[in-house]
Amino acid sequence: MGFPKISKKIKAASKRGSLIIPNTSLDQYAPTFIPHPKVINRRFGLDVSVFLHKALGNIVSAGEFQVSPKIPISKVDEVCMKLVNIARKANITLVVCADGRYHPFKQSVNSERRATRSQAQDQLNILFENPGVMLDDTINDDGKCVSTLMKKAVYVREDVLHQAIQVFKKNKVEVYCAPYEADFQLAYWARSSFTDGTITIDSDLFFLGSGFVIDELEYSSARSVGSCIFVEREEVMKVNAFTKGSSKWSDD
């Protein structure tokens, strides 16, 4: 869900860093990077859905999504393995959480999203009847092209989630399914010390009580892999990030 305006304030009050930092040791046999002391030997819940949504967001994934019968989405394997490898380099334990059922209070939002996807898919089904259709072909007079519709039609299908889970399990990563949305389970894990923090891009986790959130984790660029924002609840609250006197707010 997220709170875009408040999320900006949270990030502004937080520090940028990296899960892995350059090793300044003069030992020629020393590793190039070492784990950041804030994360080493700690457990972090991973909101897998947000990363799968991003994996499905490019045109190659959107194209693979349309293939029938279904095939594995190549980007899903790639993203999951990158997350696994970052965790290994940072010496952290990933604890993956997948969404369960959506809570009834989000029914209207989810219905709107489902309708948008269905409308895009219906248009694609008609277009695909023409073997000469091209990705950059414009649809009617609205200026949208085929590739835009393909990206709108994707979502984290059961087979996509299953594919991701298999990658994590093969790499000895703990995987759990939440009874409802993963946000609430991840927050519960953090508050009950089952994990030490959460890796996500969703500002909900801060307000649900996760004391340490790793936000905007970079896993695609080799040059900046591991870079992120360390959102530490205590530090954010100290600086009156939201309004005058917000440093005195409590969970009660």
PDB file of N, CA, C and O in Angstrom, residues 151-205:
ATOM      1  N   LYS A 151       2.503  -5.086 -20.089  1.00  0.00           N
ATOM      2  CA  LYS A 151       2.991  -4.792 -18.747  1.00  0.00           C
ATOM      3  C   LYS A 151       1.843  -4.610 -17.759  1.00  0.00           C
ATOM      4  O   LYS A 151       1.973  -4.922 -16.567  1.00  0.00           O
ATOM      5  N   LYS A 152       0.702  -4.095 -18.252  1.00  0.00           N
ATOM      6  CA  LYS A 152      -0.449  -3.900 -17.376  1.00  0.00           C
ATOM      7  C   LYS A 152      -1.123  -5.214 -17.012  1.00  0.00           C
ATOM      8  O   LYS A 152      -1.815  -5.308 -15.997  1.00  0.00           O
ATOM      9  N   ALA A 153      -0.943  -6.217 -17.854  1.00  0.00           N
ATOM     10  CA  ALA A 153      -1.635  -7.493 -17.653  1.00  0.00           C
ATOM     11  C   ALA A 153      -0.933  -8.420 -16.678  1.00  0.00           C
ATOM     12  O   ALA A 153      -1.514  -9.410 -16.220  1.00  0.00           O
ATOM     13  N   VAL A 154       0.322  -8.134 -16.328  1.00  0.00           N
ATOM     14  CA  VAL A 154       1.071  -9.068 -15.481  1.00  0.00           C
ATOM     15  C   VAL A 154       0.688  -8.930 -14.011  1.00  0.00           C
ATOM     16  O   VAL A 154       0.247  -7.873 -13.561  1.00  0.00           O
ATOM     17  N   TYR A 155       0.851  -9.998 -13.284  1.00  0.00           N
ATOM     18  CA  TYR A 155       0.679 -10.009 -11.836  1.00  0.00           C
ATOM     19  C   TYR A 155       1.407 -11.243 -11.305  1.00  0.00           C
ATOM     20  O   TYR A 155       1.868 -12.087 -12.090  1.00  0.00           O
ATOM     21  N   VAL A 156       1.538 -11.346 -10.002  1.00  0.00           N
ATOM     22  CA  VAL A 156       2.262 -12.474  -9.415  1.00  0.00           C
ATOM     23  C   VAL A 156       1.326 -13.683  -9.381  1.00  0.00           C
ATOM     24  O   VAL A 156       0.634 -13.930  -8.385  1.00  0.00           O
ATOM     25  N   ARG A 157       1.312 -14.413 -10.496  1.00  0.00           N
ATOM     26  CA  ARG A 157       0.501 -15.625 -10.589  1.00  0.00           C
ATOM     27  C   ARG A 157       1.050 -16.703  -9.659  1.00  0.00           C
ATOM     28  O   ARG A 157       2.194 -16.634  -9.214  1.00  0.00           O
ATOM     29  N   GLU A 158       0.251 -17.736  -9.428  1.00  0.00           N
ATOM     30  CA  GLU A 158       0.691 -18.826  -8.555  1.00  0.00           C
ATOM     31  C   GLU A 158       1.940 -19.508  -9.097  1.00  0.00           C
ATOM     32  O   GLU A 158       2.832 -19.877  -8.333  1.00  0.00           O
ATOM     33  N   ASP A 159       2.010 -19.675 -10.429  1.00  0.00           N
ATOM     34  CA  ASP A 159       3.186 -20.349 -10.996  1.00  0.00           C
ATOM     35  C   ASP A 159       4.441 -19.503 -10.859  1.00  0.00           C
ATOM     36  O   ASP A 159       5.544 -20.022 -10.690  1.00  0.00           O
ATOM     37  N   VAL A 160       4.276 -18.165 -10.898  1.00  0.00           N
ATOM     38  CA  VAL A 160       5.413 -17.255 -10.724  1.00  0.00           C
ATOM     39  C   VAL A 160       5.924 -17.337  -9.284  1.00  0.00           C
ATOM     40  O   VAL A 160       7.135 -17.427  -9.039  1.00  0.00           O
ATOM     41  N   LEU A 161       4.995 -17.315  -8.338  1.00  0.00           N
ATOM     42  CA  LEU A 161       5.374 -17.417  -6.926  1.00  0.00           C
ATOM     43  C   LEU A 161       6.025 -18.771  -6.647  1.00  0.00           C
ATOM     44  O   LEU A 161       7.040 -18.849  -5.944  1.00  0.00           O
ATOM     45  N   HIS A 162       5.460 -19.834  -7.207  1.00  0.00           N
ATOM     46  CA  HIS A 162       6.021 -21.172  -7.021  1.00  0.00           C
ATOM     47  C   HIS A 162       7.445 -21.239  -7.563  1.00  0.00           C
ATOM     48  O   HIS A 162       8.339 -21.841  -6.945  1.00  0.00           O
ATOM     49  N   GLN A 163       7.666 -20.622  -8.717  1.00  0.00           N
ATOM     50  CA  GLN A 163       9.001 -20.594  -9.317  1.00  0.00           C
ATOM     51  C   GLN A 163      10.002 -19.929  -8.380  1.00  0.00           C
ATOM     52  O   GLN A 163      11.111 -20.439  -8.163  1.00  0.00           O
ATOM     53  N   ALA A 164       9.604 -18.791  -7.815  1.00  0.00           N
ATOM     54  CA  ALA A 164      10.490 -18.069  -6.900  1.00  0.00           C
ATOM     55  C   ALA A 164      10.772 -18.891  -5.645  1.00  0.00           C
ATOM     56  O   ALA A 164      11.926 -18.976  -5.185  1.00  0.00           O
ATOM     57  N   ILE A 165       9.740 -19.499  -5.095  1.00  0.00           N
ATOM     58  CA  ILE A 165       9.899 -20.300  -3.878  1.00  0.00           C
ATOM     59  C   ILE A 165      10.878 -21.444  -4.108  1.00  0.00           C
ATOM     60  O   ILE A 165      11.718 -21.747  -3.244  1.00  0.00           O
ATOM     61  N   GLN A 166      10.803 -22.071  -5.281  1.00  0.00           N
ATOM     62  CA  GLN A 166      11.705 -23.180  -5.580  1.00  0.00           C
ATOM     63  C   GLN A 166      13.161 -22.715  -5.629  1.00  0.00           C
ATOM     64  O   GLN A 166      14.070 -23.420  -5.174  1.00  0.00           O
ATOM     65  N   VAL A 167      13.396 -21.519  -6.179  1.00  0.00           N
ATOM     66  CA  VAL A 167      14.764 -20.981  -6.224  1.00  0.00           C
ATOM     67  C   VAL A 167      15.286 -20.779  -4.807  1.00  0.00           C
ATOM     68  O   VAL A 167      16.413 -21.171  -4.475  1.00  0.00           O
ATOM     69  N   PHE A 168      14.470 -20.177  -3.945  1.00  0.00           N
ATOM     70  CA  PHE A 168      14.901 -19.933  -2.570  1.00  0.00           C
ATOM     71  C   PHE A 168      15.136 -21.237  -1.812  1.00  0.00           C
ATOM     72  O   PHE A 168      16.127 -21.389  -1.099  1.00  0.00           O
ATOM     73  N   LYS A 169      14.233 -22.191  -1.969  1.00  0.00           N
ATOM     74  CA  LYS A 169      14.370 -23.456  -1.245  1.00  0.00           C
ATOM     75  C   LYS A 169      15.614 -24.227  -1.683  1.00  0.00           C
ATOM     76  O   LYS A 169      16.288 -24.855  -0.855  1.00  0.00           O
ATOM     77  N   LYS A 170      15.923 -24.184  -2.971  1.00  0.00           N
ATOM     78  CA  LYS A 170      17.127 -24.859  -3.470  1.00  0.00           C
ATOM     79  C   LYS A 170      18.383 -24.252  -2.873  1.00  0.00           C
ATOM     80  O   LYS A 170      19.431 -24.906  -2.794  1.00  0.00           O
ATOM     81  N   ASN A 171      18.285 -23.005  -2.442  1.00  0.00           N
ATOM     82  CA  ASN A 171      19.432 -22.312  -1.862  1.00  0.00           C
ATOM     83  C   ASN A 171      19.339 -22.205  -0.341  1.00  0.00           C
ATOM     84  O   ASN A 171      19.970 -21.339   0.269  1.00  0.00           O
ATOM     85  N   LYS A 172      18.533 -23.109   0.239  1.00  0.00           N
ATOM     86  CA  LYS A 172      18.453 -23.246   1.705  1.00  0.00           C
ATOM     87  C   LYS A 172      17.926 -21.993   2.395  1.00  0.00           C
ATOM     88  O   LYS A 172      18.316 -21.666   3.525  1.00  0.00           O
ATOM     89  N   VAL A 173      17.041 -21.269   1.728  1.00  0.00           N
ATOM     90  CA  VAL A 173      16.439 -20.068   2.314  1.00  0.00           C
ATOM     91  C   VAL A 173      15.097 -20.440   2.930  1.00  0.00           C
ATOM     92  O   VAL A 173      14.308 -21.163   2.325  1.00  0.00           O
ATOM     93  N   GLU A 174      14.845 -19.934   4.134  1.00  0.00           N
ATOM     94  CA  GLU A 174      13.558 -20.182   4.786  1.00  0.00           C
ATOM     95  C   GLU A 174      12.445 -19.461   4.021  1.00  0.00           C
ATOM     96  O   GLU A 174      12.586 -18.286   3.672  1.00  0.00           O
ATOM     97  N   VAL A 175      11.339 -20.144   3.780  1.00  0.00           N
ATOM     98  CA  VAL A 175      10.200 -19.554   3.071  1.00  0.00           C
ATOM     99  C   VAL A 175       8.914 -19.851   3.837  1.00  0.00           C
ATOM    100  O   VAL A 175       8.666 -20.998   4.221  1.00  0.00           O
ATOM    101  N   TYR A 176       8.111 -18.805   4.056  1.00  0.00           N
ATOM    102  CA  TYR A 176       6.838 -18.964   4.748  1.00  0.00           C
ATOM    103  C   TYR A 176       5.751 -18.212   3.978  1.00  0.00           C
ATOM    104  O   TYR A 176       6.036 -17.281   3.230  1.00  0.00           O
ATOM    105  N   CYS A 177       4.523 -18.630   4.190  1.00  0.00           N
ATOM    106  CA  CYS A 177       3.386 -17.934   3.591  1.00  0.00           C
ATOM    107  C   CYS A 177       2.576 -17.288   4.704  1.00  0.00           C
ATOM    108  O   CYS A 177       2.236 -17.945   5.699  1.00  0.00           O
ATOM    109  N   ALA A 178       2.284 -16.009   4.553  1.00  0.00           N
ATOM    110  CA  ALA A 178       1.491 -15.304   5.559  1.00  0.00           C
ATOM    111  C   ALA A 178       0.018 -15.686   5.434  1.00  0.00           C
ATOM    112  O   ALA A 178      -0.445 -16.049   4.354  1.00  0.00           O
ATOM    113  N   PRO A 179      -0.738 -15.607   6.531  1.00  0.00           N
ATOM    114  CA  PRO A 179      -2.177 -15.885   6.429  1.00  0.00           C
ATOM    115  C   PRO A 179      -2.904 -14.846   5.583  1.00  0.00           C
ATOM    116  O   PRO A 179      -3.844 -15.159   4.861  1.00  0.00           O
ATOM    117  N   TYR A 180      -2.431 -13.604   5.670  1.00  0.00           N
ATOM    118  CA  TYR A 180      -2.974 -12.529   4.835  1.00  0.00           C
ATOM    119  C   TYR A 180      -1.806 -11.874   4.103  1.00  0.00           C
ATOM    120  O   TYR A 180      -0.911 -12.554   3.649  1.00  0.00           O
ATOM    121  N   GLU A 181      -1.787 -10.554   4.008  1.00  0.00           N
ATOM    122  CA  GLU A 181      -0.686  -9.893   3.308  1.00  0.00           C
ATOM    123  C   GLU A 181       0.616 -10.053   4.081  1.00  0.00           C
ATOM    124  O   GLU A 181       0.626 -10.073   5.317  1.00  0.00           O
ATOM    125  N   ALA A 182       1.705 -10.117   3.341  1.00  0.00           N
ATOM    126  CA  ALA A 182       3.016 -10.341   3.942  1.00  0.00           C
ATOM    127  C   ALA A 182       3.417  -9.222   4.904  1.00  0.00           C
ATOM    128  O   ALA A 182       4.126  -9.468   5.881  1.00  0.00           O
ATOM    129  N   ASP A 183       2.971  -7.985   4.650  1.00  0.00           N
ATOM    130  CA  ASP A 183       3.346  -6.847   5.491  1.00  0.00           C
ATOM    131  C   ASP A 183       3.124  -7.130   6.970  1.00  0.00           C
ATOM    132  O   ASP A 183       3.989  -6.869   7.811  1.00  0.00           O
ATOM    133  N   PHE A 184       1.943  -7.639   7.279  1.00  0.00           N
ATOM    134  CA  PHE A 184       1.582  -7.858   8.684  1.00  0.00           C
ATOM    135  C   PHE A 184       2.426  -8.970   9.305  1.00  0.00           C
ATOM    136  O   PHE A 184       2.825  -8.881  10.463  1.00  0.00           O
ATOM    137  N   GLN A 185       2.695 -10.008   8.526  1.00  0.00           N
ATOM    138  CA  GLN A 185       3.519 -11.101   9.033  1.00  0.00           C
ATOM    139  C   GLN A 185       4.948 -10.641   9.259  1.00  0.00           C
ATOM    140  O   GLN A 185       5.577 -10.982  10.272  1.00  0.00           O
ATOM    141  N   LEU A 186       5.479  -9.863   8.309  1.00  0.00           N
ATOM    142  CA  LEU A 186       6.847  -9.357   8.416  1.00  0.00           C
ATOM    143  C   LEU A 186       6.994  -8.451   9.639  1.00  0.00           C
ATOM    144  O   LEU A 186       8.003  -8.507  10.349  1.00  0.00           O
ATOM    145  N   ALA A 187       5.986  -7.602   9.864  1.00  0.00           N
ATOM    146  CA  ALA A 187       6.015  -6.719  11.034  1.00  0.00           C
ATOM    147  C   ALA A 187       5.957  -7.529  12.322  1.00  0.00           C
ATOM    148  O   ALA A 187       6.669  -7.234  13.294  1.00  0.00           O
ATOM    149  N   TYR A 188       5.124  -8.557  12.328  1.00  0.00           N
ATOM    150  CA  TYR A 188       5.032  -9.420  13.514  1.00  0.00           C
ATOM    151  C   TYR A 188       6.364 -10.109  13.785  1.00  0.00           C
ATOM    152  O   TYR A 188       6.809 -10.195  14.940  1.00  0.00           O
ATOM    153  N   TRP A 189       6.996 -10.606  12.725  1.00  0.00           N
ATOM    154  CA  TRP A 189       8.307 -11.244  12.900  1.00  0.00           C
ATOM    155  C   TRP A 189       9.294 -10.288  13.552  1.00  0.00           C
ATOM    156  O   TRP A 189      10.030 -10.659  14.466  1.00  0.00           O
ATOM    157  N   ALA A 190       9.321  -9.040  13.059  1.00  0.00           N
ATOM    158  CA  ALA A 190      10.278  -8.063  13.575  1.00  0.00           C
ATOM    159  C   ALA A 190       9.963  -7.693  15.023  1.00  0.00           C
ATOM    160  O   ALA A 190      10.855  -7.597  15.866  1.00  0.00           O
ATOM    161  N   ARG A 191       8.688  -7.493  15.314  1.00  0.00           N
ATOM    162  CA  ARG A 191       8.290  -7.094  16.666  1.00  0.00           C
ATOM    163  C   ARG A 191       8.482  -8.219  17.680  1.00  0.00           C
ATOM    164  O   ARG A 191       8.702  -7.964  18.861  1.00  0.00           O
ATOM    165  N   SER A 192       8.416  -9.463  17.216  1.00  0.00           N
ATOM    166  CA  SER A 192       8.568 -10.611  18.122  1.00  0.00           C
ATOM    167  C   SER A 192       9.994 -11.170  18.121  1.00  0.00           C
ATOM    168  O   SER A 192      10.258 -12.212  18.723  1.00  0.00           O
ATOM    169  N   SER A 193      10.910 -10.482  17.399  1.00  0.00           N
ATOM    170  CA  SER A 193      12.333 -10.857  17.328  1.00  0.00           C
ATOM    171  C   SER A 193      12.588 -12.169  16.587  1.00  0.00           C
ATOM    172  O   SER A 193      13.658 -12.757  16.725  1.00  0.00           O
ATOM    173  N   PHE A 194      11.621 -12.612  15.797  1.00  0.00           N
ATOM    174  CA  PHE A 194      11.875 -13.763  14.919  1.00  0.00           C
ATOM    175  C   PHE A 194      12.862 -13.338  13.829  1.00  0.00           C
ATOM    176  O   PHE A 194      13.669 -14.140  13.358  1.00  0.00           O
ATOM    177  N   THR A 195      12.780 -12.051  13.437  1.00  0.00           N
ATOM    178  CA  THR A 195      13.759 -11.456  12.528  1.00  0.00           C
ATOM    179  C   THR A 195      14.299 -10.180  13.173  1.00  0.00           C
ATOM    180  O   THR A 195      13.707  -9.651  14.127  1.00  0.00           O
ATOM    181  N   ASP A 196      15.397  -9.688  12.624  1.00  0.00           N
ATOM    182  CA  ASP A 196      16.003  -8.458  13.132  1.00  0.00           C
ATOM    183  C   ASP A 196      15.595  -7.237  12.315  1.00  0.00           C
ATOM    184  O   ASP A 196      15.932  -6.101  12.678  1.00  0.00           O
ATOM    185  N   GLY A 197      14.902  -7.450  11.222  1.00  0.00           N
ATOM    186  CA  GLY A 197      14.488  -6.357  10.374  1.00  0.00           C
ATOM    187  C   GLY A 197      13.816  -6.885   9.118  1.00  0.00           C
ATOM    188  O   GLY A 197      13.559  -8.082   8.988  1.00  0.00           O
ATOM    189  N   THR A 198      13.534  -5.975   8.185  1.00  0.00           N
ATOM    190  CA  THR A 198      12.773  -6.327   6.993  1.00  0.00           C
ATOM    191  C   THR A 198      13.373  -5.680   5.758  1.00  0.00           C
ATOM    192  O   THR A 198      13.778  -4.510   5.796  1.00  0.00           O
ATOM    193  N   ILE A 199      13.425  -6.450   4.675  1.00  0.00           N
ATOM    194  CA  ILE A 199      13.865  -5.921   3.381  1.00  0.00           C
ATOM    195  C   ILE A 199      12.629  -5.744   2.509  1.00  0.00           C
ATOM    196  O   ILE A 199      11.932  -6.715   2.198  1.00  0.00           O
ATOM    197  N   THR A 200      12.330  -4.500   2.133  1.00  0.00           N
ATOM    198  CA  THR A 200      11.134  -4.217   1.353  1.00  0.00           C
ATOM    199  C   THR A 200      11.268  -2.839   0.726  1.00  0.00           C
ATOM    200  O   THR A 200      12.281  -2.157   0.896  1.00  0.00           O
ATOM    201  N   ILE A 201      10.229  -2.419  -0.009  1.00  0.00           N
ATOM    202  CA  ILE A 201      10.169  -1.044  -0.513  1.00  0.00           C
ATOM    203  C   ILE A 201       8.834  -0.431  -0.091  1.00  0.00           C
ATOM    204  O   ILE A 201       8.377   0.540  -0.679  1.00  0.00           O
ATOM    205  N   ASP A 202       8.227  -0.993   0.922  1.00  0.00           N
ATOM    206  CA  ASP A 202       6.896  -0.587   1.355  1.00  0.00           C
ATOM    207  C   ASP A 202       6.971   0.140   2.687  1.00  0.00           C
ATOM    208  O   ASP A 202       7.400  -0.431   3.686  1.00  0.00           O
ATOM    209  N   SER A 203       6.537   1.411   2.709  1.00  0.00           N
ATOM    210  CA  SER A 203       6.615   2.213   3.930  1.00  0.00           C
ATOM    211  C   SER A 203       5.669   1.716   5.019  1.00  0.00           C
ATOM    212  O   SER A 203       5.774   2.116   6.182  1.00  0.00           O
ATOM    213  N   ASP A 204       4.724   0.840   4.655  1.00  0.00           N
ATOM    214  CA  ASP A 204       3.813   0.279   5.666  1.00  0.00           C
ATOM    215  C   ASP A 204       4.571  -0.364   6.814  1.00  0.00           C
ATOM    216  O   ASP A 204       4.138  -0.309   7.969  1.00  0.00           O
ATOM    217  N   LEU A 205       5.698  -1.018   6.495  1.00  0.00           N
ATOM    218  CA  LEU A 205       6.425  -1.779   7.518  1.00  0.00           C
ATOM    219  C   LEU A 205       6.898  -0.898   8.663  1.00  0.00           C
ATOM    220  O   LEU A 205       6.949  -1.328   9.817  1.00  0.00           O
TER     221      LEU A 205
END
